[in-house]
């Protein structure tokens, strides 16, 4: 699905000596390289605070801890996403409230959010799925009206741009009260191990979170709150710092590949290509996900695999149907879109190194099966 080796060859001459330097200077943890990357990412995003941590799941959990959410508080999030989002809500003994998504951009549905709000609701977690932002303007309006926190799960959309109705633009992950991201190797900005970060423009929240990631310490050996141990190590930081200057180019390569896929599928009735909910810079194609109509999706997966074409189904089971998150309050009628999408979607290979020959081969095989 991704070609990390090809991407590495382009930055090897920067990454290798930088890793070597970390080893030579033995500044493995909390070294100056982590701070440098933090500053560079703050500049790139135009956000006041980036707090690096160990992975994207931790980032979500720490963001929720930082906001002071308490057991029993209800947190609204999307039914059609990766489990990490709902997992940390449950781990903190908050009450996850799953809601349906849009059938076009796969992001959390605004009317469904409104319907799910109760006096116990404390936060909304929009997941910017597959590389483009949820409707942040509407979400922030709802949040303001009901006094709720908004935590953007930006694991899949780093570098995407959101455009407000008045034309103003903002980077994904800088619009809510706080945001989380993941630097898992296959993400748009990925390291060579695990990594993550929290973003916020709120000075006080940033201070609280910096303590939480470090055992609740604000002064050495004074533990003021219950914290965690969640760090980005220096080796990962230098990898990320080598990649960050290329992030826009990487995202453009993904967009170019997406446009070529779109072109190949444009007149095929049974295939719906990804919907773009804003201008050309709005989508960074973490995944290139098609919706199929009247096609044996699982048969297509097998057919592509038999031709050595990797593909993925993100996500095959709605979260509300997962054993761990079943809840008697849920009503199937509230999840018509997600229940449909899990049967329709298929994601094709998407990365920075896809060439025309690969795209032609992949699209020809998809068309061969679909046109049967
Ligand atoms: C990858 C991902 C995460 C978790 O990130 P990790 O670094 O693997 O913990 C969380 N949310 C979404 C939407 C993701 O895609």
Coordinates of N, CA and C and ligand atoms in Angstrom, one line a residue, residues 55-58 60 81-82 84-85 127 129 153 155-156 182-184 187 194-195 286 315, ligand 1:
X55 N 2.9 8.4 20.3 CA 2.1 7.9 19.2 C 0.8 8.6 19.1
X56 N 0.0 8.4 18.0 CA -1.2 9.1 17.8 C -2.3 8.8 18.8
X57 N -2.3 7.5 19.3 CA -3.3 7.1 20.3 C -3.1 7.8 21.6
X58 N -1.8 7.8 22.0 CA -1.5 8.6 23.2 C -1.9 10.1 23.1
X60 N -4.2 11.5 21.4 CA -5.7 11.7 21.7 C -6.0 11.6 23.2
X81 N -14.4 5.0 11.5 CA -13.1 5.4 11.7 C -12.3 4.3 12.3
X82 N -11.0 4.6 12.5 CA -10.1 3.7 13.2 C -10.5 3.6 14.7
X84 N -8.9 3.7 17.4 CA -8.1 4.4 18.5 C -8.9 5.5 19.1
X85 N -9.7 6.2 18.2 CA -10.4 7.4 18.7 C -11.4 7.0 19.8
X127 N -12.8 13.3 13.2 CA -11.6 12.6 12.6 C -11.5 13.1 11.2
X129 N -10.9 12.2 8.1 CA -10.7 10.9 7.6 C -10.2 10.9 6.2
X153 N -8.9 14.8 15.5 CA -8.0 13.7 15.3 C -7.4 13.9 13.9
X155 N -4.7 12.5 12.5 CA -3.7 11.5 12.2 C -3.6 11.3 10.7
X156 N -4.7 11.6 9.9 CA -4.7 11.2 8.5 C -4.6 12.5 7.6
X182 N -0.6 11.5 14.4 CA 0.3 10.3 14.5 C 1.4 10.4 13.4
X183 N 2.6 9.9 13.8 CA 3.7 9.8 12.9 C 4.0 8.4 12.5
X184 N 3.0 7.5 12.7 CA 3.2 6.1 12.3 C 3.8 6.1 10.9
X187 N 1.7 7.1 7.8 CA 1.0 8.3 7.7 C 1.6 9.3 6.7
X194 N 7.4 4.6 16.1 CA 6.1 5.2 16.5 C 6.4 6.7 16.9
X195 N 5.4 7.5 16.7 CA 5.5 8.9 17.1 C 4.1 9.6 17.0
X286 N -4.6 10.6 2.4 CA -3.9 9.5 3.2 C -4.4 8.2 2.7
X315 N -13.2 1.1 6.6 CA -13.0 0.2 7.6 C -14.1 -0.9 7.5
Ligands
LIG1 C1 -3.3 6.1 12.9 C2 -4.5 6.7 13.6 C3 -4.5 6.8 15.0 C4 -3.5 6.2 15.9 O1 -2.2 6.5 15.7 P1 -1.0 5.6 16.3 O2 0.2 6.4 16.1 O3 -1.0 4.4 15.5 O4 -1.3 5.4 17.7 C5 -5.6 7.5 15.5 N1 -6.6 8.0 14.8 C6 -6.6 7.8 13.4 C7 -7.7 8.3 12.6 C8 -5.5 7.1 12.8 O5 -5.6 7.0 11.5

